[in-house]
Amino acid sequence: LHSLPFSNFVGDIIDSGFLSNLQRDSLKLYPEIYDAEMPLRAALYLDLIKKEESTKTAARVSTRDFMSYKDLYKDIVEVLGRQLILIAGINNVIHRRDHNKFKTIDGGALSSLEKFAAKTLSEKFKYLDDCWYAIDKSVVDAGIRNSIAHNNVQYDEVSQIITYFPNGGGIEQSEGQVMHFLDFMRLILVIFREMHDLHHLIKCLFYYEYLARHKIPFPPEGAA
C-alpha cells in the first residue's frame, strides 16, 4: 500500500487530528471493559452452554445490573462507526487509488470520505465494496443501540431481562423486544473484540506515518 494515494489518505487523517482523536477515544474504552470484567467473564462461556431460556435466567451475571453497562455498548458502537472510516479510506485506495472515491451505488456515489463519515453505521457497510477487511456486521445491534441512546429501555433486576423499544417510546408504546442481560454482555464482548482489532489498525497507521511515509521512496506508478 506504500503509494502516493495511500500516503495522501494517511496525511489527511493525521493532519486533521482524526486519527489521534480516534485512538484517544478507543483507549478510553479499555478501563471500562476492565471494570466490567466480572459480568464479561460469564459471557466468555456463553457459547459453551445450552441456550435454554431457563439456563440463561438462572445464570445471574453480576451484582451490578444492565443500567451500569448500557452506555458501554453504545460508546463502543460509536467508536466502531468511526473506525469504519479507516476501512473505507483504505478500501477506496485499493480499488480506486483515491480515498475519497466510492463505488457508484443506485446511480450515484459519495463524493468524499467526509460524506461517508456522516452516514449512519448501518448505511456505512454498503459502501465497503469487495472490502479488504471482513467485519462481523452481527456485532452491531441497531435496535438495542438506538433504544439505549433514546432511553427506550426497561430492565427487570429479578429476571435480568432487558426490554427495549427500537421503534420509539411514544404514548402508545410499540411492542418491545427482549434480551437477557447475559446476552447483552456477550454483545459488548464481541463488539469490543472488533473494536480492539481495529485499534491495532490505528497503531499501524501511526507506525506508517512515523517510520515510512516520509522516509521510504514511493515505488514506480503501477508497481503498488
mmCIF file of C-alpha atoms in Angstrom:
data_model
loop_
_atom_site.group_PDB
_atom_site.id
_atom_site.type_symbol
_atom_site.label_atom_id
_atom_site.label_comp_id
_atom_site.label_asym_id
_atom_site.label_seq_id
_atom_site.Cartn_x
_atom_site.Cartn_y
_atom_site.Cartn_z
ATOM 1 C CA LEU A 1 0.000 0.000 0.000
ATOM 2 C CA HIS A 2 3.015 2.327 0.147
ATOM 3 C CA SER A 3 1.979 4.685 -2.623
ATOM 4 C CA LEU A 4 1.097 8.338 -3.105
ATOM 5 C CA PRO A 5 -2.691 7.696 -2.821
ATOM 6 C CA PHE A 6 -2.216 5.834 0.454
ATOM 7 C CA SER A 7 0.198 8.477 1.726
ATOM 8 C CA ASN A 8 -2.386 11.172 0.925
ATOM 9 C CA PHE A 9 -5.010 9.263 2.897
ATOM 10 C CA VAL A 10 -2.771 8.898 5.939
ATOM 11 C CA GLY A 11 -1.736 12.531 5.685
ATOM 12 C CA ASP A 12 -5.363 13.670 5.696
ATOM 13 C CA ILE A 13 -6.366 11.681 8.770
ATOM 14 C CA ILE A 14 -3.187 12.701 10.603
ATOM 15 C CA ASP A 15 -3.302 16.416 9.752
ATOM 16 C CA SER A 16 -6.993 16.720 10.608
ATOM 17 C CA GLY A 17 -6.415 15.192 14.042
ATOM 18 C CA PHE A 18 -8.918 12.446 13.248
ATOM 19 C CA LEU A 19 -6.555 9.526 13.840
ATOM 20 C CA SER A 20 -5.227 10.799 17.164
ATOM 21 C CA ASN A 21 -8.745 11.618 18.400
ATOM 22 C CA LEU A 22 -9.958 8.186 17.349
ATOM 23 C CA GLN A 23 -7.107 6.461 19.171
ATOM 24 C CA ARG A 24 -7.792 8.528 22.281
ATOM 25 C CA ASP A 25 -11.485 7.593 22.240
ATOM 26 C CA SER A 26 -10.603 3.932 21.663
ATOM 27 C CA LEU A 27 -8.220 3.894 24.616
ATOM 28 C CA LYS A 28 -10.858 5.402 26.904
ATOM 29 C CA LEU A 29 -12.949 2.247 26.490
ATOM 30 C CA TYR A 30 -10.341 -0.178 27.848
ATOM 31 C CA PRO A 31 -10.683 0.815 31.541
ATOM 32 C CA GLU A 32 -14.461 0.441 31.214
ATOM 33 C CA ILE A 33 -14.031 -3.053 29.791
ATOM 34 C CA TYR A 34 -11.696 -3.975 32.647
ATOM 35 C CA ASP A 35 -14.270 -2.622 35.093
ATOM 36 C CA ALA A 36 -16.886 -4.913 33.501
ATOM 37 C CA GLU A 37 -14.647 -7.971 33.843
ATOM 38 C CA MET A 38 -16.953 -9.877 36.200
ATOM 39 C CA PRO A 39 -20.105 -9.963 34.012
ATOM 40 C CA LEU A 40 -17.986 -10.341 30.872
ATOM 41 C CA ARG A 41 -16.377 -13.436 32.381
ATOM 42 C CA ALA A 42 -19.738 -15.212 32.233
ATOM 43 C CA ALA A 43 -20.253 -14.040 28.647
ATOM 44 C CA LEU A 44 -16.958 -15.666 27.620
ATOM 45 C CA TYR A 45 -18.506 -19.078 28.235
ATOM 46 C CA LEU A 46 -21.952 -18.341 26.795
ATOM 47 C CA ASP A 47 -21.303 -20.293 23.602
ATOM 48 C CA LEU A 48 -20.331 -23.346 25.645
ATOM 49 C CA ILE A 49 -23.642 -23.720 27.456
ATOM 50 C CA LYS A 50 -27.017 -24.784 26.145
ATOM 51 C CA LYS A 51 -29.203 -21.893 25.104
ATOM 52 C CA GLU A 52 -32.357 -22.822 27.039
ATOM 53 C CA GLU A 53 -34.085 -19.766 28.463
ATOM 54 C CA SER A 54 -34.133 -21.272 31.956
ATOM 55 C CA THR A 55 -30.363 -21.693 31.885
ATOM 56 C CA LYS A 56 -29.791 -18.063 30.991
ATOM 57 C CA THR A 57 -32.238 -16.838 33.594
ATOM 58 C CA ALA A 58 -30.514 -18.882 36.272
ATOM 59 C CA ALA A 59 -27.073 -17.630 35.283
ATOM 60 C CA ARG A 60 -27.073 -14.419 37.269
ATOM 61 C CA VAL A 61 -24.251 -12.398 35.836
ATOM 62 C CA SER A 62 -23.331 -9.764 38.386
ATOM 63 C CA THR A 63 -24.461 -7.794 41.378
ATOM 64 C CA ARG A 64 -24.304 -4.779 39.070
ATOM 65 C CA ASP A 65 -27.064 -4.556 36.502
ATOM 66 C CA PHE A 66 -27.779 -3.561 32.918
ATOM 67 C CA MET A 67 -28.040 0.123 33.772
ATOM 68 C CA SER A 68 -24.393 0.064 34.848
ATOM 69 C CA TYR A 69 -23.206 -1.109 31.434
ATOM 70 C CA LYS A 70 -25.776 0.036 28.884
ATOM 71 C CA ASP A 71 -23.798 3.082 27.777
ATOM 72 C CA LEU A 72 -20.657 0.999 27.291
ATOM 73 C CA TYR A 73 -22.197 -0.811 24.321
ATOM 74 C CA LYS A 74 -23.408 2.458 22.800
ATOM 75 C CA ASP A 75 -19.963 4.038 23.208
ATOM 76 C CA ILE A 76 -18.190 1.100 21.562
ATOM 77 C CA VAL A 77 -20.642 1.220 18.648
ATOM 78 C CA GLU A 78 -19.870 4.920 18.173
ATOM 79 C CA VAL A 79 -16.109 4.297 18.100
ATOM 80 C CA LEU A 80 -16.510 1.337 15.738
ATOM 81 C CA GLY A 81 -18.550 3.524 13.383
ATOM 82 C CA ARG A 82 -15.642 5.973 13.190
ATOM 83 C CA GLN A 83 -13.116 3.164 12.754
ATOM 84 C CA LEU A 84 -15.031 2.157 9.630
ATOM 85 C CA ILE A 85 -13.846 5.426 8.097
ATOM 86 C CA LEU A 86 -10.325 3.987 8.115
ATOM 87 C CA ILE A 87 -11.513 0.779 6.477
ATOM 88 C CA ALA A 88 -13.393 2.740 3.813
ATOM 89 C CA GLY A 89 -10.463 5.028 3.044
ATOM 90 C CA ILE A 90 -8.052 2.116 2.594
ATOM 91 C CA ASN A 91 -10.653 0.229 0.564
ATOM 92 C CA ASN A 92 -11.033 3.167 -1.795
ATOM 93 C CA VAL A 93 -7.261 3.414 -2.216
ATOM 94 C CA ILE A 94 -7.080 -0.299 -3.064
ATOM 95 C CA HIS A 95 -9.919 -0.246 -5.605
ATOM 96 C CA ARG A 96 -9.828 3.312 -6.969
ATOM 97 C CA ARG A 97 -6.482 4.784 -5.831
ATOM 98 C CA ASP A 98 -8.200 7.678 -4.080
ATOM 99 C CA HIS A 99 -9.520 7.510 -0.521
ATOM 100 C CA ASN A 100 -12.374 9.882 -1.439
ATOM 101 C CA LYS A 101 -13.708 7.810 -4.374
ATOM 102 C CA PHE A 102 -16.522 5.384 -3.616
ATOM 103 C CA LYS A 103 -18.252 2.812 -5.732
ATOM 104 C CA THR A 104 -21.347 4.032 -7.579
ATOM 105 C CA ILE A 105 -24.489 2.774 -5.837
ATOM 106 C CA ASP A 106 -28.008 3.292 -7.207
ATOM 107 C CA GLY A 107 -26.730 5.676 -9.856
ATOM 108 C CA GLY A 108 -24.674 7.845 -7.512
ATOM 109 C CA ALA A 109 -21.539 7.800 -5.400
ATOM 110 C CA LEU A 110 -20.352 9.502 -2.256
ATOM 111 C CA SER A 111 -18.132 12.455 -3.113
ATOM 112 C CA SER A 112 -15.757 12.159 -0.166
ATOM 113 C CA LEU A 113 -14.775 10.260 2.951
ATOM 114 C CA GLU A 114 -16.373 13.109 4.900
ATOM 115 C CA LYS A 115 -19.739 12.229 3.334
ATOM 116 C CA PHE A 116 -19.199 8.610 4.340
ATOM 117 C CA ALA A 117 -18.472 9.685 7.914
ATOM 118 C CA ALA A 118 -21.876 11.391 8.085
ATOM 119 C CA LYS A 119 -23.738 8.176 7.249
ATOM 120 C CA THR A 120 -25.342 6.039 9.939
ATOM 121 C CA LEU A 121 -23.433 2.934 10.953
ATOM 122 C CA SER A 122 -25.875 0.576 9.239
ATOM 123 C CA GLU A 123 -25.593 2.573 6.000
ATOM 124 C CA LYS A 124 -21.798 2.596 6.010
ATOM 125 C CA PHE A 125 -21.479 -1.129 5.376
ATOM 126 C CA LYS A 126 -22.973 -0.941 1.869
ATOM 127 C CA TYR A 127 -20.189 1.387 0.712
ATOM 128 C CA LEU A 128 -17.453 -1.110 1.602
ATOM 129 C CA ASP A 129 -17.423 -2.927 -1.735
ATOM 130 C CA ASP A 130 -15.323 -6.092 -2.018
ATOM 131 C CA CYS A 131 -13.755 -4.995 1.238
ATOM 132 C CA TRP A 132 -10.227 -5.945 2.261
ATOM 133 C CA TYR A 133 -11.342 -6.239 5.899
ATOM 134 C CA ALA A 134 -14.059 -8.696 6.899
ATOM 135 C CA ILE A 135 -16.100 -7.138 9.674
ATOM 136 C CA ASP A 136 -18.784 -9.069 11.539
ATOM 137 C CA LYS A 137 -21.915 -6.970 10.983
ATOM 138 C CA SER A 138 -23.816 -9.013 13.567
ATOM 139 C CA VAL A 139 -21.916 -7.277 16.380
ATOM 140 C CA VAL A 140 -23.929 -4.129 15.704
ATOM 141 C CA ASP A 141 -27.494 -4.357 17.000
ATOM 142 C CA ALA A 142 -29.026 -1.079 15.835
ATOM 143 C CA GLY A 143 -32.233 -1.779 17.749
ATOM 144 C CA ILE A 144 -30.658 -2.041 21.192
ATOM 145 C CA ARG A 145 -28.163 0.732 20.424
ATOM 146 C CA ASN A 146 -30.869 3.221 19.379
ATOM 147 C CA SER A 147 -33.092 2.232 22.278
ATOM 148 C CA ILE A 148 -30.268 2.913 24.735
ATOM 149 C CA ALA A 149 -29.428 6.223 23.056
ATOM 150 C CA HIS A 150 -33.050 7.391 23.370
ATOM 151 C CA ASN A 151 -33.604 5.845 26.815
ATOM 152 C CA ASN A 152 -36.274 3.482 25.471
ATOM 153 C CA VAL A 153 -35.230 0.540 27.628
ATOM 154 C CA GLN A 154 -36.568 -1.223 30.702
ATOM 155 C CA TYR A 155 -34.778 -3.688 32.945
ATOM 156 C CA ASP A 156 -36.123 -6.300 35.352
ATOM 157 C CA GLU A 157 -33.483 -6.899 38.027
ATOM 158 C CA VAL A 158 -35.074 -10.157 39.207
ATOM 159 C CA SER A 159 -35.244 -11.928 35.834
ATOM 160 C CA GLN A 160 -32.347 -9.941 34.339
ATOM 161 C CA ILE A 161 -34.450 -9.329 31.241
ATOM 162 C CA ILE A 162 -33.942 -6.214 29.116
ATOM 163 C CA THR A 163 -36.942 -4.914 27.200
ATOM 164 C CA TYR A 164 -36.133 -2.368 24.524
ATOM 165 C CA PHE A 165 -38.229 -0.424 22.047
ATOM 166 C CA PRO A 166 -36.443 0.178 18.722
ATOM 167 C CA ASN A 167 -39.479 1.975 17.265
ATOM 168 C CA GLY A 168 -39.609 4.585 19.981
ATOM 169 C CA GLY A 169 -41.279 5.165 23.289
ATOM 170 C CA GLY A 170 -44.335 7.239 22.478
ATOM 171 C CA ILE A 171 -47.594 7.442 24.413
ATOM 172 C CA GLU A 172 -48.803 4.254 22.754
ATOM 173 C CA GLN A 173 -45.547 2.395 23.120
ATOM 174 C CA SER A 174 -44.880 -0.224 20.474
ATOM 175 C CA GLU A 175 -44.257 -3.828 21.413
ATOM 176 C CA GLY A 176 -40.834 -4.248 22.903
ATOM 177 C CA GLN A 177 -38.122 -6.781 22.180
ATOM 178 C CA VAL A 178 -36.389 -8.708 24.939
ATOM 179 C CA MET A 179 -32.835 -9.763 25.640
ATOM 180 C CA HIS A 180 -31.154 -11.447 28.599
ATOM 181 C CA PHE A 181 -28.532 -9.403 30.409
ATOM 182 C CA LEU A 182 -26.081 -12.242 29.750
ATOM 183 C CA ASP A 183 -26.700 -11.956 26.003
ATOM 184 C CA PHE A 184 -26.209 -8.203 26.226
ATOM 185 C CA MET A 185 -22.838 -8.638 27.922
ATOM 186 C CA ARG A 186 -21.805 -11.066 25.192
ATOM 187 C CA LEU A 187 -22.805 -8.405 22.655
ATOM 188 C CA ILE A 188 -20.448 -5.998 24.407
ATOM 189 C CA LEU A 189 -17.705 -8.626 24.372
ATOM 190 C CA VAL A 190 -17.892 -9.390 20.639
ATOM 191 C CA ILE A 191 -18.115 -5.756 19.553
ATOM 192 C CA PHE A 192 -15.189 -4.904 21.830
ATOM 193 C CA ARG A 193 -13.137 -7.600 20.113
ATOM 194 C CA GLU A 194 -13.936 -5.974 16.755
ATOM 195 C CA MET A 195 -13.053 -2.520 18.067
ATOM 196 C CA HIS A 196 -9.847 -3.865 19.614
ATOM 197 C CA ASP A 197 -8.759 -5.425 16.298
ATOM 198 C CA LEU A 198 -9.306 -2.108 14.537
ATOM 199 C CA HIS A 199 -7.399 -0.300 17.261
ATOM 200 C CA HIS A 200 -4.376 -2.240 16.013
ATOM 201 C CA LEU A 201 -5.052 -0.730 12.581
ATOM 202 C CA ILE A 202 -4.868 2.734 14.150
ATOM 203 C CA LYS A 203 -1.463 1.884 15.591
ATOM 204 C CA CYS A 204 -0.300 0.512 12.225
ATOM 205 C CA LEU A 205 -1.229 3.778 10.531
ATOM 206 C CA PHE A 206 0.772 5.705 13.103
ATOM 207 C CA TYR A 207 3.743 3.380 12.503
ATOM 208 C CA TYR A 208 3.446 4.076 8.795
ATOM 209 C CA GLU A 209 3.329 7.828 9.401
ATOM 210 C CA TYR A 210 6.398 7.922 11.629
ATOM 211 C CA LEU A 211 8.529 5.177 10.078
ATOM 212 C CA ALA A 212 7.742 5.068 6.377
ATOM 213 C CA ARG A 213 5.630 7.808 4.819
ATOM 214 C CA HIS A 214 8.319 10.484 4.588
ATOM 215 C CA LYS A 215 11.360 8.182 4.599
ATOM 216 C CA ILE A 216 10.763 5.463 2.005
ATOM 217 C CA PRO A 217 10.563 6.386 -1.711
ATOM 218 C CA PHE A 218 7.316 5.553 -3.454
ATOM 219 C CA PRO A 219 7.534 2.668 -5.928
ATOM 220 C CA PRO A 220 7.027 3.470 -9.620
ATOM 221 C CA GLU A 221 3.409 4.134 -10.624
ATOM 222 C CA GLY A 222 1.656 0.848 -11.245
ATOM 223 C CA ALA A 223 4.051 -1.153 -9.074
ATOM 224 C CA ALA A 224 1.989 -0.685 -5.883
#
